[in-house]
Every structure is written in structure tokens, then in C-alpha cells.
Coordinates of C-alpha atoms and ligand atoms in Angstrom, one line a residue:
Chain N
M121 CA -11.9 -25.6 47.7
S122 CA -10.6 -23.7 45.1
G123 CA -8.1 -20.5 46.2
L124 CA -7.0 -22.2 49.2
K125 CA -3.2 -22.4 49.7
N126 CA -1.2 -25.5 50.2
W127 CA 0.4 -26.5 53.1
K128 CA 4.0 -24.9 52.1
E129 CA 2.4 -21.5 51.4
I130 CA 0.8 -20.9 54.9
P131 CA 2.5 -19.5 58.1
T132 CA 3.5 -22.3 60.8
G133 CA 1.8 -23.1 63.7
G134 CA -1.8 -21.9 62.7
V135 CA -0.6 -18.6 63.3
I136 CA -2.9 -15.8 61.5
E137 CA -0.3 -12.9 60.7
E138 CA -2.8 -10.4 59.4
A139 CA -4.5 -8.5 61.9
G140 CA -8.5 -8.0 62.1
N141 CA -8.9 -10.2 59.1
A142 CA -11.8 -12.0 60.9
D143 CA -13.8 -9.5 58.8
N144 CA -12.7 -11.8 55.7
Y145 CA -14.6 -14.8 57.4
V146 CA -17.8 -14.8 55.8
T147 CA -20.2 -16.8 58.4
G148 CA -23.5 -15.4 56.8
G149 CA -23.6 -18.8 55.1
W150 CA -24.4 -20.4 58.5
R151 CA -28.0 -18.7 58.6
T152 CA -31.2 -20.5 58.2
Y153 CA -33.4 -17.3 59.0
K154 CA -32.7 -14.1 58.2
P155 CA -33.5 -10.7 60.0
V156 CA -35.8 -8.4 57.8
L157 CA -36.3 -4.8 59.0
D158 CA -39.6 -3.0 58.9
E159 CA -38.0 0.7 58.5
Q160 CA -41.6 2.3 59.1
K161 CA -42.0 0.6 62.6
C162 CA -38.3 1.0 63.8
I163 CA -37.6 3.7 66.3
H164 CA -34.2 3.7 66.4
C165 CA -33.8 2.9 70.1
L166 CA -30.5 0.8 68.8
V167 CA -31.3 -2.0 71.6
C168 CA -30.5 -4.4 68.7
W169 CA -27.2 -2.9 67.9
I170 CA -26.2 -3.2 71.3
S171 CA -27.5 -7.0 71.7
C172 CA -26.0 -8.5 68.7
P173 CA -23.7 -10.8 69.3
D174 CA -21.9 -10.5 65.6
T175 CA -22.0 -6.8 65.6
A176 CA -23.9 -7.4 62.5
I177 CA -26.6 -4.1 63.0
E178 CA -25.5 -1.7 60.6
V179 CA -25.9 1.9 61.9
K180 CA -25.4 5.4 60.2
D181 CA -25.7 8.7 62.2
E182 CA -27.4 7.2 65.0
K183 CA -30.2 5.2 63.0
M184 CA -30.4 1.6 62.5
T185 CA -29.9 0.9 58.9
G186 CA -30.0 -2.8 58.3
F187 CA -27.9 -5.9 58.5
N188 CA -24.6 -7.0 57.6
L189 CA -25.6 -10.3 56.2
K190 CA -22.0 -11.3 55.4
H191 CA -21.5 -12.0 59.1
C192 CA -25.1 -12.2 60.6
K193 CA -25.5 -15.8 61.7
G194 CA -29.3 -15.7 61.8
C195 CA -29.7 -16.0 65.7
G196 CA -32.8 -13.8 66.1
V197 CA -31.7 -12.0 69.1
C198 CA -32.2 -8.8 67.6
A199 CA -35.9 -9.5 66.8
D200 CA -36.2 -10.8 70.4
V201 CA -34.8 -7.6 72.0
C202 CA -36.4 -5.2 69.5
P203 CA -39.4 -3.5 71.9
K204 CA -42.5 -5.7 72.4
K205 CA -44.7 -2.5 71.2
V206 CA -42.3 -1.9 68.2
Q207 CA -41.4 -5.3 66.6
A208 CA -39.9 -4.0 63.6
I209 CA -37.6 -7.1 62.9
T210 CA -39.1 -10.3 61.4
M211 CA -37.1 -13.5 61.0
V212 CA -37.7 -15.2 57.8
Q213 CA -36.5 -18.5 56.4
E214 CA -33.8 -18.1 53.9
G215 CA -34.4 -19.3 50.4
K216 CA -37.8 -18.5 50.7
Chain V
M148 CA 37.9 -26.8 79.0
G149 CA 35.2 -27.9 80.9
Q150 CA 35.3 -29.2 84.7
K151 CA 35.0 -32.6 86.0
V152 CA 32.4 -32.8 88.8
A153 CA 30.3 -35.3 90.6
M154 CA 26.6 -34.5 90.1
T155 CA 23.4 -36.5 90.4
G156 CA 21.4 -36.5 87.0
N157 CA 19.0 -33.4 88.1
I158 CA 21.8 -31.2 89.3
A159 CA 23.6 -31.8 85.9
V160 CA 20.5 -31.0 84.1
A161 CA 19.8 -27.8 86.6
N162 CA 23.7 -26.8 85.7
A163 CA 22.9 -27.1 82.2
M164 CA 19.5 -24.8 82.6
R165 CA 21.8 -22.5 84.4
Q166 CA 24.1 -22.1 81.7
I167 CA 21.5 -21.7 79.0
N168 CA 20.0 -18.9 81.1
P169 CA 16.4 -19.1 79.6
D170 CA 13.9 -16.1 79.9
V171 CA 11.0 -18.0 81.6
C172 CA 10.8 -21.5 83.5
A173 CA 7.1 -22.3 84.5
A174 CA 7.2 -25.6 86.7
Y175 CA 5.4 -27.3 89.5
P176 CA 7.5 -29.9 91.4
I177 CA 7.0 -33.6 90.9
T178 CA 9.2 -36.3 92.2
P179 CA 11.9 -37.4 90.6
S180 CA 12.3 -34.4 89.0
T181 CA 11.5 -31.9 91.8
E182 CA 15.5 -31.4 92.3
I183 CA 16.0 -30.0 89.1
M184 CA 13.7 -26.8 89.8
Q185 CA 14.8 -26.7 93.4
Q186 CA 18.3 -26.3 92.2
F187 CA 17.3 -24.0 89.6
S188 CA 15.5 -22.0 91.8
S189 CA 18.4 -21.5 93.8
F190 CA 20.3 -20.4 90.8
V191 CA 17.5 -17.7 90.2
S192 CA 17.5 -16.6 93.9
D193 CA 21.6 -16.1 93.4
G194 CA 21.1 -14.0 90.6
E195 CA 23.1 -16.5 88.5
V196 CA 20.7 -16.5 85.8
K197 CA 17.9 -13.7 84.5
T198 CA 15.3 -16.2 84.3
V199 CA 11.7 -15.3 85.5
L200 CA 10.7 -18.3 87.6
V201 CA 7.0 -19.1 87.2
P202 CA 5.8 -21.6 90.3
A203 CA 2.5 -22.8 88.8
E204 CA -0.4 -24.5 90.7
S205 CA -0.3 -27.6 88.5
E206 CA 1.7 -29.2 85.5
H207 CA -1.2 -28.0 83.3
S208 CA -0.9 -24.5 84.3
A209 CA 3.0 -24.9 83.9
M210 CA 3.1 -26.0 80.3
S211 CA 0.0 -23.2 79.7
A212 CA 2.8 -20.6 81.0
C213 CA 5.5 -21.9 79.1
I214 CA 3.3 -21.7 76.0
G215 CA 2.1 -18.2 77.0
A216 CA 5.5 -17.1 77.4
A217 CA 7.1 -18.8 74.2
A218 CA 4.5 -17.3 72.2
A219 CA 5.2 -14.0 73.7
G220 CA 8.7 -14.4 72.4
G221 CA 10.9 -16.0 75.4
R222 CA 13.2 -18.8 75.6
V223 CA 11.6 -21.2 77.8
M224 CA 12.3 -24.2 79.7
T225 CA 10.5 -26.6 82.3
A226 CA 11.0 -30.2 84.0
T227 CA 8.9 -32.6 85.1
S228 CA 7.9 -36.6 85.6
S229 CA 5.2 -38.8 85.5
Q230 CA 1.6 -37.5 86.3
G231 CA 3.3 -34.3 85.8
L232 CA 3.5 -35.0 82.2
A233 CA 0.2 -36.7 82.2
L234 CA -1.6 -33.8 83.6
M235 CA 0.5 -31.5 80.9
W236 CA -0.9 -34.0 78.1
E237 CA -3.4 -31.5 76.6
M238 CA -0.9 -28.8 76.6
L239 CA 2.0 -30.6 75.2
Y240 CA 0.0 -30.8 71.7
I241 CA -0.9 -27.3 72.0
A242 CA 3.2 -26.2 72.1
A243 CA 3.7 -28.5 69.5
G244 CA 1.2 -27.3 67.1
N245 CA 1.8 -23.8 67.8
R246 CA 5.5 -24.7 66.8
L247 CA 7.1 -23.3 70.0
P248 CA 10.7 -24.5 71.0
I249 CA 10.3 -25.4 74.7
V250 CA 12.8 -27.6 76.2
L251 CA 11.3 -30.1 78.8
A252 CA 13.5 -31.9 81.2
M253 CA 11.9 -35.2 82.3
A254 CA 13.2 -37.6 84.8
N255 CA 11.2 -40.5 83.7
R256 CA 8.9 -42.1 86.1
A257 CA 6.1 -44.9 86.5
L258 CA 2.5 -43.8 85.8
S259 CA -0.2 -44.6 88.6
A260 CA -2.0 -46.6 89.7
P261 CA -0.8 -48.1 91.5
I262 CA 1.5 -45.3 92.6
N263 CA 4.9 -45.6 92.2
I264 CA 7.3 -42.9 91.8
H265 CA 10.2 -45.0 90.4
G266 CA 11.9 -44.9 87.1
D267 CA 10.2 -46.4 83.9
T268 CA 9.7 -44.7 80.7
S269 CA 5.7 -45.0 80.7
D270 CA 5.4 -41.2 81.1
A271 CA 7.4 -40.7 77.9
M272 CA 5.8 -43.2 75.9
G273 CA 2.2 -41.2 76.7
A274 CA 3.7 -38.0 75.1
R275 CA 5.3 -39.9 72.1
D276 CA 2.8 -38.9 69.5
S277 CA 2.2 -35.4 70.8
G278 CA 4.7 -33.8 68.2
W279 CA 7.6 -33.5 70.6
I280 CA 11.1 -34.6 69.7
Q281 CA 12.2 -37.0 72.2
L282 CA 15.5 -37.6 73.2
F283 CA 16.5 -40.3 75.8
S284 CA 19.7 -40.6 78.4
E285 CA 21.9 -43.3 79.5
N286 CA 23.4 -41.3 82.3
A287 CA 23.9 -38.0 83.9
Q288 CA 26.6 -36.6 81.4
E289 CA 24.3 -37.6 78.3
A290 CA 21.1 -36.1 79.9
Y291 CA 23.1 -32.6 80.5
D292 CA 24.6 -32.9 76.9
N293 CA 21.1 -33.7 75.5
V294 CA 19.4 -30.9 77.1
I295 CA 22.2 -28.3 75.6
Q296 CA 21.6 -29.8 72.2
A297 CA 17.9 -29.8 72.7
I298 CA 17.6 -26.1 72.8
R299 CA 19.8 -25.9 69.4
I300 CA 17.2 -28.4 67.8
A301 CA 14.2 -26.7 69.2
E302 CA 15.1 -23.5 67.8
N303 CA 16.1 -24.4 64.7
M304 CA 13.9 -22.4 62.0
E305 CA 13.5 -25.5 60.2
V306 CA 12.0 -27.6 63.1
R307 CA 10.8 -24.9 65.8
L308 CA 9.3 -28.2 67.7
P309 CA 9.5 -28.5 71.7
V310 CA 11.8 -31.3 72.9
M311 CA 11.8 -33.3 75.8
V312 CA 14.9 -34.9 77.3
G313 CA 14.5 -38.0 79.3
M314 CA 16.8 -39.9 81.8
D315 CA 15.5 -42.6 84.3
G316 CA 14.1 -41.5 87.7
F317 CA 16.1 -42.0 90.8
I318 CA 18.5 -44.4 89.0
I319 CA 19.9 -41.2 87.1
S320 CA 17.8 -38.5 88.6
H321 CA 19.1 -39.1 91.9
S322 CA 22.5 -40.9 91.4
I323 CA 25.8 -38.7 92.0
E324 CA 28.2 -39.8 88.8
S325 CA 31.4 -38.0 87.7
M326 CA 30.8 -36.0 84.6
E327 CA 32.0 -33.1 82.8
L328 CA 30.5 -29.7 82.7
L329 CA 31.2 -27.6 79.9
D330 CA 32.4 -23.8 80.7
D331 CA 29.6 -21.3 81.0
Q332 CA 30.8 -19.3 77.9
V333 CA 31.1 -22.4 75.6
V334 CA 27.8 -23.3 76.3
R335 CA 26.3 -19.9 75.6
D336 CA 28.2 -19.5 72.5
F337 CA 26.9 -22.9 71.5
I338 CA 23.2 -22.2 72.2
G339 CA 23.6 -18.3 70.6
E340 CA 21.3 -15.7 71.2
Y341 CA 17.6 -16.5 71.0
I342 CA 15.7 -15.2 67.9
P343 CA 11.8 -15.6 68.7
N344 CA 9.9 -16.2 65.4
R345 CA 6.7 -14.3 65.5
P346 CA 6.8 -12.8 69.0
L347 CA 3.4 -11.9 70.6
L348 CA 5.1 -8.9 72.2
D349 CA 6.0 -7.5 68.7
V350 CA 3.4 -4.9 68.9
D351 CA 4.0 -3.5 65.5
N352 CA 3.2 -7.0 64.1
P353 CA 0.0 -7.9 65.8
M354 CA -1.0 -11.7 65.3
T355 CA -3.3 -14.4 66.4
Y356 CA -1.8 -17.5 68.0
G357 CA -4.3 -20.6 68.5
P358 CA -7.1 -19.5 66.0
L359 CA -9.8 -22.1 65.2
D360 CA -8.6 -24.5 62.2
L361 CA -11.3 -26.2 60.2
Q362 CA -11.4 -28.7 57.4
D363 CA -9.9 -26.0 55.2
Y364 CA -6.9 -25.8 56.9
Y365 CA -6.1 -28.1 60.0
I366 CA -4.5 -30.8 57.8
E367 CA -2.2 -28.5 56.1
H368 CA -0.8 -27.4 59.4
K369 CA -0.3 -30.9 60.4
R370 CA 1.6 -31.6 57.3
Q371 CA 4.0 -28.9 58.3
E372 CA 4.3 -30.6 61.6
Y373 CA 5.0 -33.6 60.0
E374 CA 7.6 -32.1 57.6
A375 CA 9.3 -30.3 60.8
M376 CA 9.7 -33.8 62.6
K377 CA 11.3 -35.1 59.5
K378 CA 13.5 -32.3 59.2
A379 CA 14.7 -32.8 62.8
K380 CA 16.4 -35.7 61.9
P381 CA 19.4 -34.0 60.0
V382 CA 19.2 -31.2 62.4
I383 CA 19.7 -33.1 65.4
L384 CA 22.8 -34.9 63.4
Q385 CA 24.4 -31.5 62.5
V386 CA 23.9 -30.2 66.0
A387 CA 25.5 -33.3 67.4
K388 CA 28.2 -32.9 65.1
E389 CA 28.9 -29.3 66.5
F390 CA 28.4 -30.4 70.0
A391 CA 31.3 -33.0 69.5
R392 CA 33.6 -30.1 68.6
I393 CA 33.0 -28.5 72.1
S394 CA 32.8 -31.4 74.1
G395 CA 34.6 -34.5 72.2
R396 CA 31.3 -36.5 73.0
K397 CA 29.6 -38.1 69.8
Y398 CA 26.0 -38.4 69.7
G399 CA 23.8 -39.9 66.6
L400 CA 20.4 -40.9 66.7
F401 CA 21.2 -43.9 68.7
E402 CA 24.3 -45.6 70.0
E403 CA 25.6 -49.0 68.5
Y404 CA 27.5 -50.7 71.0
H405 CA 29.4 -54.0 69.6
L406 CA 26.6 -54.0 66.8
D407 CA 28.7 -54.6 64.0
G408 CA 28.7 -58.0 62.9
A409 CA 26.6 -59.1 65.9
E410 CA 24.6 -62.2 66.2
V411 CA 22.3 -61.2 68.8
A412 CA 21.2 -57.9 70.0
I413 CA 19.3 -56.1 72.9
V414 CA 17.4 -52.7 72.0
V415 CA 16.7 -50.9 75.1
L416 CA 16.5 -46.9 76.4
N417 CA 17.7 -45.2 79.2
S418 CA 20.2 -46.3 82.0
A419 CA 19.3 -50.0 81.4
A420 CA 21.7 -49.6 78.4
G421 CA 24.6 -49.6 81.0
T422 CA 23.6 -52.8 82.3
V423 CA 23.3 -54.3 78.9
K424 CA 27.0 -52.9 78.1
T425 CA 28.6 -54.6 81.0
V426 CA 27.0 -58.1 79.9
I427 CA 28.0 -57.6 76.4
D428 CA 31.6 -56.7 77.4
D429 CA 31.4 -60.1 79.4
L430 CA 30.0 -61.9 76.3
R431 CA 32.4 -60.5 74.0
G432 CA 35.2 -61.7 76.2
K433 CA 33.9 -65.4 75.6
G434 CA 33.7 -65.0 72.0
V435 CA 29.7 -64.5 71.8
K436 CA 28.9 -61.9 69.3
A437 CA 26.2 -59.6 71.2
G438 CA 25.6 -56.1 70.7
L439 CA 23.0 -53.2 71.7
L440 CA 21.3 -50.5 70.0
K441 CA 20.3 -47.5 72.5
P442 CA 18.0 -45.2 70.9
R443 CA 18.6 -41.8 71.8
V444 CA 16.2 -40.4 69.4
F445 CA 12.7 -41.7 69.5
R446 CA 10.9 -38.6 68.0
P447 CA 11.7 -38.5 65.1
F448 CA 11.8 -42.2 64.5
P449 CA 14.6 -43.1 62.7
A450 CA 13.2 -46.2 61.0
D451 CA 15.7 -46.5 57.9
E452 CA 18.9 -45.9 60.0
I453 CA 17.4 -48.5 62.5
A454 CA 16.8 -51.1 59.9
Q455 CA 20.3 -50.7 58.3
A456 CA 21.8 -51.2 61.6
L457 CA 19.9 -54.3 62.7
S458 CA 19.7 -55.9 59.5
G459 CA 21.8 -59.2 59.3
V460 CA 21.6 -59.7 63.0
K461 CA 19.9 -63.2 63.6
A462 CA 17.7 -62.4 66.6
V463 CA 16.8 -58.9 68.6
C464 CA 15.1 -58.6 71.8
V465 CA 13.5 -54.9 72.2
M466 CA 13.3 -54.4 75.9
D467 CA 10.5 -52.0 76.9
R468 CA 10.3 -50.2 80.2
A469 CA 6.7 -49.6 79.7
D470 CA 3.8 -51.6 78.7
G471 CA 1.7 -50.4 76.0
V472 CA -1.1 -52.2 77.5
N473 CA -2.3 -53.4 74.4
G474 CA -2.4 -57.4 75.2
L475 CA 0.6 -57.9 73.3
S476 CA 3.9 -55.7 73.8
G477 CA 5.7 -52.6 74.9
P478 CA 5.5 -49.5 73.0
L479 CA 8.8 -49.7 71.4
F480 CA 8.4 -53.3 70.0
P481 CA 5.8 -52.6 67.1
E482 CA 7.9 -49.6 65.9
F483 CA 11.2 -51.3 65.7
R484 CA 9.6 -54.5 64.4
S485 CA 7.8 -52.5 61.8
A486 CA 11.2 -50.5 61.0
L487 CA 12.9 -53.9 60.2
Y488 CA 10.0 -55.4 58.0
D489 CA 12.1 -53.9 55.0
A490 CA 15.4 -54.6 56.0
K491 CA 17.3 -56.8 53.8
Q492 CA 17.9 -59.2 56.2
R493 CA 15.2 -59.3 58.5
P494 CA 16.0 -60.4 62.4
L495 CA 13.8 -62.4 64.5
M496 CA 12.2 -60.4 67.1
I497 CA 11.1 -60.9 70.7
N498 CA 9.7 -58.0 73.2
K499 CA 10.2 -58.1 77.0
I500 CA 8.6 -55.6 79.3
F501 CA 11.0 -55.2 82.3
G502 CA 11.7 -53.0 85.3
L503 CA 8.4 -51.3 85.7
G504 CA 8.1 -48.9 88.6
G505 CA 11.9 -49.1 89.1
R506 CA 12.0 -53.0 89.5
D507 CA 15.8 -53.7 89.1
L508 CA 17.3 -55.3 85.9
G509 CA 20.3 -57.6 87.0
L510 CA 23.0 -58.6 85.0
Q511 CA 21.6 -62.2 85.2
H512 CA 18.6 -61.1 83.7
V513 CA 20.2 -59.5 80.6
R514 CA 22.4 -62.8 80.4
D515 CA 19.2 -64.7 80.1
V516 CA 17.8 -62.6 77.3
F517 CA 21.0 -63.0 75.7
Q518 CA 21.0 -67.0 76.0
E519 CA 17.3 -66.8 74.8
L520 CA 18.2 -64.7 71.7
L521 CA 21.1 -67.3 71.0
K522 CA 18.7 -70.2 71.0
I523 CA 16.4 -68.3 68.5
S524 CA 19.2 -67.5 66.3
E525 CA 20.2 -71.5 66.5
T526 CA 16.9 -72.9 65.8
G527 CA 15.1 -70.3 64.0
K528 CA 12.2 -70.4 66.1
I529 CA 10.5 -67.9 68.8
K530 CA 8.8 -69.5 71.8
T531 CA 7.3 -66.6 72.9
L532 CA 7.0 -63.3 71.0
A533 CA 6.7 -60.9 74.0
E534 CA 6.4 -61.2 77.7
Y535 CA 6.9 -59.7 81.2
M536 CA 10.5 -60.2 82.7
T537 CA 11.8 -59.1 86.3
V538 CA 8.3 -60.2 87.4
R539 CA 7.7 -62.9 90.0
N540 CA 5.7 -65.7 88.2
Ligands
SF4_281 S1 -30.0 -12.3 63.6 FE1 -28.4 -12.4 64.9 S2 -26.6 -12.2 64.2 FE2 -28.3 -11.3 62.7 S3 -28.4 -9.2 63.0 FE3 -29.6 -10.3 64.6 S4 -28.6 -10.5 66.4 FE4 -27.2 -9.8 64.9
SF4_282 S1 -34.6 -2.5 68.4 FE1 -36.2 -2.6 67.1 S2 -36.8 -0.7 67.1 FE2 -34.8 -0.7 68.2 S3 -33.1 0.3 66.6 FE3 -33.4 -2.1 66.5 S4 -35.0 -2.5 65.1 FE4 -35.4 -0.5 65.4

């Protein structure tokens, strides 16, 4: 656990003094499956964007562009909600 | 200077709270501490304090509201007893872990079952490892004095831990005694203005209270709490020194009564110490070297000082008004015996569990304990290490 601070260096009471720093908390390592997008199939309905519990769907100019893999936990919700006729997201096992 | 008054322990504590004038008080009534909040709510209604009174639907909620108010940046107080403290249990740890300087007045009472509303220290002992500083009081005066000092101790920046102040339920909470109230202004100057640490209401500096803390930092935060509890000891003594200046009353980590050169001694909390003192006066008149150590501060536990004070005494009885139900002894005994382990001249030690559920401790009971200690001192032999007394056998 290098880079971590010792007990004298951190704020008391477990308080986090920096607002919005959950962004620095990398939870992507929890994944066993990762979502993979087929850009050809995607119709940019953004149902995945509104459904992702980790706001890990990246969108630019109202177009679905991919995943924030720093925070995506691989839950598969996006693949599940992607319209049946589209199925633009496949869950692929990590490390394969 | 102050004013001589006749008051119950509860009313004395309510008056300390009136003089402290906390920002928020969240509470739920429970015997025998009810009178504290009842009297204090009159002070609120009469405009004698500016406190926001939050009548909660349970003690768990009361302590939760105290935690919220303290994190928001308020000076916060409450009162409870027995099952009430037990129901707060989960939140007590959160108040301490979040380092919120809440002060709680506690009229010590037995725990159910069987249900009983009278005085013993089972409630406080259940909270001894919660990270709260624990002060105990023999009488109404000490309860009043301890509550005022508790504010300064809790709010010290080196400490920032909550403090609970105990007194025996009914025996002290409901008995009228003569005591001294300090002038309101003297108390207000003594406690000073409250400076919150990282208040949540400081919207320019947003921060998070109570986030998840896993293997990477939890133990570091506990290490900080340990340090704060250690630092509390000198702070308690410093506050006591300053308090003596405004009151003339001296406090330490514990009170020693004829302990210097004592051959036999009793250790006991709260009001029972008064009974023991009466017996000691009598015994000293007959040339018996009997003494008392009355703990005032149980958390932090002043082990070194205790060892020093009791070293050289031949036989000591630690009297517990609570049972640890470990099949051996009351909760004070293992800690006191452990403190004495490194003493230069280690006394022989026994434990008595007495007075549970408010059962009276009479003078004869105390005389019997001293007789037993004298026999141990003489023979060097302990017959029974720990046992119940004041019980029908
Ligand atoms: S797998 Fe789950 S966390 Fe990752 S992008 Fe899809 S919905 Fe979001
Ligand atoms: S739900 Fe499927 S089709 Fe809709 S934006 Fe997401 S990936 Fe594209």
C-alpha cells in the first residue's frame, strides 16, 4: 500500500475534506466482465446512459461513445437494457 | 462567587446545561435521567437558553440527531440512562469515531432483564469501549462540576471526543443535597465560545462525514482515536486545574481518601464512595489504616497513576456495581488488577459485585469488606477472588 498516508497525515474522524473526490476512487478493478460496444449497431438511444448505476457511459454531442473503465464495475446493466433488436453491448470476460 | 443551593443531581445537571447553553439538545426521556431534560425543557420554554430542543422518538434517534447537529457545527448535549444508553450503542461509536465533542449526562441505572429502574453502573460499563471519555460523580456537586468540565475536555482540539458524565440513578439523581452553583457568567467564561471543527454548514468548504473506510485507512483513523484518548488524560488534569481556580474544588483522575500509607483499600465508583468514606473515618479513629480510591476518570484508563497510588497497599477490594457476567468478576476488576501487575509492591486483590439494581450498600457491608481485607493482609491468603455481596445467600 505505497503512497498511502500515515495516521498523522490524514484528517481526523474519517472526514473527507476534498469535495467530489470519489472521481479519484478507481472502482474499475472490481470488474470480472467488461462491456464492449459495437459502434455499427448502436442507435444512440442512450438507454444505457440513463441506466448505468456508475455513470460510466460516456456521451459526446448526444452520441454514446464508450465506457469510463476507471469506474465501470462490469455489472452488465447496460448490455441488458440495450434494446433487444439492437444488442450493441457484449460483456466480455476480463483478461481474455 | 457562587450560590449555595439545595438540588437533586438531575436539577444540578440541568442547571449546568442552562449555564452552558448548548446549540442543540436532542433527547428521549428515560428514568432516572428524565428530570434533567424535563427541567432543561423549562429553561428552553422560558427563554433562559437559546438551545434548539429536539424531542426524538427514541434514544437511537436522539443520539443520531446529536451527531448530525454536532457535525453541522453545534455545541451539543443530551442525557440518558440504562436502556436509553443501550439503544444509543450503535450511534455512540459513530459520535466518537467522527470525533464529535458531544456531552452526555448519564444517571446510571441497571439494565434489563429483569426490568429495574434503580442505580448501578451496568449501562456505563456497556459503553466503556465506545470511544467516549467517561467521568463519574459521587454526588450532585461532582455531577454538576464534571458536566461543566466535560465541555472543555470534549472540545479541546487535541481530544475532540464525546464525554459521558455518570452519577448514580435515584441515589444521586433524585436526592436533594446542598451544593454550590457557580455564577452563570463564570461558567460561560470558563467554557468559552464554541469553535466547531470542519462544520458541515460551512458551505464554502464542502466535505464528507462518515464515508466508507476500508483496509487502506480504517486502522489509521482508529490509531488517531487511540491517540486522542491518550491525550485526554493531561487535558482532563489541565481543565481540572483551571476549574479549581473558579470553584475552589480540586479534581484529579481519581480521588484518594486516606490512601497514603494505607494497609487496606477499596476501589469504588460513584455514590458508594461516600459510604466507604464514613467507614474509613470510623476505622481510622480506631487506628486501622484503611483507604479509598474513587475513580473519576474511567476512560481514558489511568493505569500508571492507579498503579502508583495502590502500590504498597497490602490488600485491595475492587467493588463493582455491575457484573461483567464473564463468570468471574465485575468489569472494573480485570482493569484494576491488570494496572497493578507492574506495580513495585503489588497488592493482593479481590472483587465484590454489589448493589445491583439499586440494592443498598450499608456501613456494615463495607466494614465486612475491610475486615476481610485485613485478614488477607495478615495471612497473605485470598479465600474467594470474586463474589457477589449484598445478596441473599
Ligand atoms: S457494465 Fe454496468 S457499470 Fe459498466 S457501463 Fe455497463 S452499466 Fe455501467
Ligand atoms: S442502449 Fe445500446 S443502442 Fe442505446 S445507446 Fe446504449 S449501446 Fe447504444
